[in-house]
Amino acid sequence: KFLQFIDAADDAATYPAEKLIAMTCAADATLLLKFSPGSLGTGQAASLDIVTLTITADTEQAVMTAIGEAIDLSRESVIVVCDDVGGVFLHSDILSCTIALDA
């Protein structure tokens, strides 16, 4: 399965679900999804891509659970987590995303 993020026209990323290494609530209304290896590739110390989800305050547990359940239970091969352009979100408390390569 793959997790897809689109934060602007011509700015998108799709990662294999098994490359998701952590989901962290970094601050109120902010959830970090960390993917490894990042764009630098395997063996590079700084190779970690981070997708930042802006979410409704205090909903990090619900959003993290929804992402985990989608990975485990969805029959779709590509799971759209956040599409800012098309207005498609995996969970109603996901508001937007940004993609940082090799953060």
XYZ file of N, CA and C in Angstrom:
309
model
N 0.834 -1.183 0.000
C 0.000 0.000 0.000
C 0.874 1.240 0.000
N 0.311 2.333 -0.513
C 1.019 3.599 -0.608
C 0.200 4.708 0.046
N 0.898 5.673 0.662
C 0.266 6.842 1.262
C 0.588 8.044 0.381
N -0.454 8.777 -0.019
C -0.281 9.887 -0.953
C -0.610 11.223 -0.304
N 0.212 12.216 -0.649
C 0.069 13.580 -0.125
C 0.237 14.555 -1.282
N -0.665 15.526 -1.399
C -0.570 16.563 -2.425
C -0.784 17.884 -1.710
N 0.247 18.750 -1.731
C 0.100 20.015 -1.013
C -0.024 21.217 -1.932
N 0.185 21.044 -3.224
C 0.009 22.125 -4.194
C 0.079 21.515 -5.586
N -0.322 22.287 -6.577
C -0.176 21.803 -7.945
C 1.304 21.524 -8.188
N 1.605 20.378 -8.740
C 2.977 19.958 -9.035
C 3.835 19.776 -7.787
N 3.233 19.503 -6.652
C 3.980 19.202 -5.431
C 3.256 18.082 -4.698
N 3.744 16.861 -4.893
C 3.073 15.690 -4.328
C 4.097 14.620 -4.004
N 3.703 13.713 -3.123
C 4.562 12.589 -2.771
C 3.691 11.375 -2.465
N 4.184 10.215 -2.852
C 3.536 8.950 -2.539
C 4.609 8.014 -1.988
N 4.376 7.509 -0.788
C 5.351 6.662 -0.109
C 4.757 5.285 0.151
N 5.588 4.229 0.064
C 5.123 2.918 0.509
C 4.773 2.992 2.000
N 3.651 2.435 2.383
C 3.206 2.507 3.780
C 4.245 1.928 4.734
N 4.987 0.912 4.295
C 5.975 0.302 5.191
C 7.176 1.209 5.440
N 7.298 2.317 4.720
C 8.385 3.269 4.943
C 8.012 4.343 5.970
N 6.776 4.333 6.447
C 6.371 5.244 7.516
C 6.995 4.740 8.808
N 7.913 5.539 9.388
C 8.611 5.071 10.585
C 8.073 5.696 11.864
N 7.352 6.827 11.753
C 6.824 7.455 12.968
C 5.760 8.479 12.625
N 4.819 8.628 13.550
C 3.853 9.723 13.537
C 4.005 10.425 14.881
N 4.290 11.724 14.843
C 4.587 12.463 16.060
C 3.743 13.726 16.119
N 3.115 13.960 17.269
C 2.419 15.223 17.485
C 3.473 16.218 17.958
N 3.912 17.084 17.057
C 5.008 18.000 17.335
C 4.568 19.239 18.089
N 3.343 19.650 17.875
C 2.791 20.855 18.500
C 1.290 20.798 18.319
N 0.597 21.701 18.984
C -0.851 21.744 18.851
C -1.225 21.901 17.376
N -2.055 21.035 16.895
C -2.571 21.061 15.529
C -1.528 20.685 14.476
N -0.454 20.001 14.878
C 0.595 19.612 13.940
C 0.994 18.156 14.164
N 0.957 17.390 13.090
C 1.327 15.984 13.148
C 2.415 15.733 12.097
N 3.548 15.166 12.518
C 4.649 14.867 11.610
C 4.647 13.390 11.250
N 4.682 13.098 9.951
C 4.810 11.728 9.462
C 6.201 11.610 8.849
N 7.005 10.692 9.373
C 8.393 10.558 8.953
C 8.558 9.290 8.112
N 9.188 9.473 6.952
C 9.388 8.369 6.021
C 10.882 8.161 5.781
N 11.308 6.893 5.777
C 12.709 6.565 5.568
C 12.808 5.388 4.608
N 13.813 5.299 3.764
C 14.741 6.395 3.538
C 14.069 7.492 2.737
N 14.578 8.686 2.899
C 14.040 9.821 2.170
C 14.619 9.900 0.772
N 14.545 11.058 0.202
C 14.953 11.263 -1.183
C 16.443 11.055 -1.428
N 17.265 11.145 -0.380
C 18.699 10.905 -0.552
C 19.004 9.420 -0.722
N 18.112 8.567 -0.245
C 18.283 7.138 -0.425
C 18.882 6.428 0.780
N 18.943 5.125 0.689
C 19.450 4.274 1.748
C 20.920 4.564 2.014
N 21.287 4.553 3.296
C 22.671 4.729 3.680
C 23.083 6.172 3.908
N 22.194 7.107 3.665
C 22.490 8.513 3.884
C 21.942 8.919 5.253
N 22.777 9.467 6.100
C 22.388 9.787 7.476
C 21.205 10.745 7.544
N 21.122 11.678 6.618
C 20.062 12.684 6.666
C 18.855 12.303 5.816
N 18.784 11.065 5.397
C 17.735 10.674 4.461
C 16.422 10.364 5.173
N 15.648 11.418 5.402
C 14.360 11.299 6.061
C 13.429 12.357 5.477
N 12.315 11.935 4.900
C 11.320 12.877 4.405
C 10.240 13.040 5.468
N 9.750 14.256 5.617
C 8.711 14.529 6.619
C 7.517 15.191 5.940
N 6.344 14.622 6.182
C 5.098 15.243 5.758
C 4.452 15.813 7.017
N 4.186 17.108 6.999
C 3.543 17.769 8.130
C 2.057 17.922 7.830
N 1.253 17.328 8.690
C -0.193 17.495 8.570
C -0.647 18.561 9.550
N -1.391 19.522 9.055
C -2.072 20.457 9.932
C -3.429 19.837 10.216
N -3.724 19.694 11.504
C -4.963 19.010 11.906
C -5.721 19.892 12.889
N -6.969 19.546 13.122
C -7.740 20.214 14.154
C -7.054 19.977 15.498
N -6.975 21.011 16.316
C -6.305 20.906 17.616
C -6.875 19.749 18.440
N -5.985 19.053 19.091
C -6.325 17.968 20.021
C -6.995 16.762 19.374
N -6.725 16.540 18.083
C -7.293 15.364 17.401
C -6.207 14.403 16.916
N -4.980 14.584 17.422
C -3.872 13.779 16.923
C -4.108 12.281 17.093
N -4.691 11.857 18.198
C -4.918 10.428 18.397
C -5.899 9.882 17.363
N -6.976 10.595 17.106
C -7.964 10.149 16.123
C -7.367 10.093 14.722
N -6.569 11.091 14.371
C -5.962 11.121 13.043
C -4.933 9.997 12.899
N -4.079 9.808 13.903
C -3.093 8.732 13.844
C -3.777 7.370 13.749
N -4.849 7.188 14.500
C -5.599 5.928 14.449
C -6.202 5.717 13.066
N -6.752 6.770 12.477
C -7.357 6.661 11.143
C -6.311 6.276 10.095
N -5.120 6.849 10.187
C -4.048 6.500 9.245
C -3.645 5.040 9.436
N -3.457 4.616 10.670
C -3.110 3.230 10.944
C -4.165 2.251 10.463
N -5.423 2.569 10.708
C -6.507 1.691 10.263
C -6.597 1.645 8.740
N -6.361 2.775 8.083
C -6.396 2.791 6.619
C -5.293 1.900 6.054
N -4.112 1.968 6.640
C -3.016 1.114 6.188
C -3.375 -0.354 6.382
N -3.962 -0.669 7.512
C -4.282 -2.055 7.848
C -5.516 -2.583 7.122
N -6.549 -1.762 6.979
C -7.840 -2.274 6.537
C -8.280 -1.867 5.130
N -7.698 -0.813 4.574
C -8.157 -0.324 3.275
C -7.873 -1.342 2.175
N -8.788 -1.424 1.243
C -8.595 -2.281 0.081
C -7.947 -1.519 -1.073
N -7.806 -0.208 -0.901
C -7.176 0.626 -1.921
C -5.661 0.435 -1.879
N -5.023 0.426 -3.037
C -3.567 0.315 -3.054
C -2.906 1.669 -2.793
N -3.564 2.764 -3.170
C -3.081 4.112 -2.890
C -4.087 4.793 -1.970
N -3.629 5.148 -0.787
C -4.484 5.789 0.215
C -4.168 7.279 0.209
N -5.134 8.088 -0.182
C -4.941 9.540 -0.180
C -5.138 10.020 1.254
N -4.050 10.476 1.864
C -4.109 10.989 3.233
C -4.493 12.461 3.207
N -3.876 13.218 2.291
C -4.141 14.653 2.212
C -3.952 15.125 0.776
N -4.987 15.685 0.203
C -4.911 16.293 -1.126
C -5.460 17.709 -1.010
N -4.560 18.663 -0.792
C -4.969 20.062 -0.650
C -5.587 20.609 -1.927
N -5.154 20.125 -3.068
C -5.657 20.623 -4.343
C -7.078 20.118 -4.600
N -7.280 18.823 -4.418
C -8.586 18.224 -4.690
C -9.549 18.244 -3.522
N -9.069 18.652 -2.345
C -9.935 18.699 -1.172
C -10.320 17.328 -0.638
N -9.416 16.361 -0.792
C -9.669 14.996 -0.311
C -8.772 14.746 0.892
N -9.385 14.306 2.000
C -8.637 14.063 3.233
C -9.084 12.737 3.836
N -8.129 11.962 4.311
C -8.431 10.660 4.903
C -9.344 10.790 6.110
N -9.176 11.850 6.871
C -9.954 12.078 8.092
C -10.428 13.527 8.086
N -11.594 13.764 8.623
C -12.167 15.112 8.583
C -11.368 16.139 9.384
N -10.493 15.698 10.287
C -9.678 16.634 11.066
C -8.320 16.928 10.423
N -8.037 16.343 9.266
C -6.844 16.723 8.506
C -7.217 17.950 7.686
N -6.450 19.028 7.857
C -6.791 20.290 7.205
C -5.889 20.627 6.027
N -4.606 20.264 6.098
C -3.672 20.518 5.003
C -2.375 19.779 5.267
N -1.444 19.847 4.301
C -0.154 19.181 4.469
C 0.941 19.959 3.767
N 2.172 19.709 4.201
C 3.374 20.188 3.511
C 4.368 19.040 3.467
N 5.171 19.015 2.416
C 6.128 17.940 2.198
C 7.533 18.520 2.266
N 8.378 17.914 3.112
C 9.780 18.345 3.221
C 10.675 17.148 2.916
N 11.405 17.233 1.821
C 12.303 16.158 1.436
C 13.614 16.269 2.185
N 14.072 15.141 2.718
C 15.345 15.066 3.436
C 15.444 16.116 4.528
N 14.393 16.183 5.333
C 14.343 17.158 6.418
C 15.202 16.730 7.586
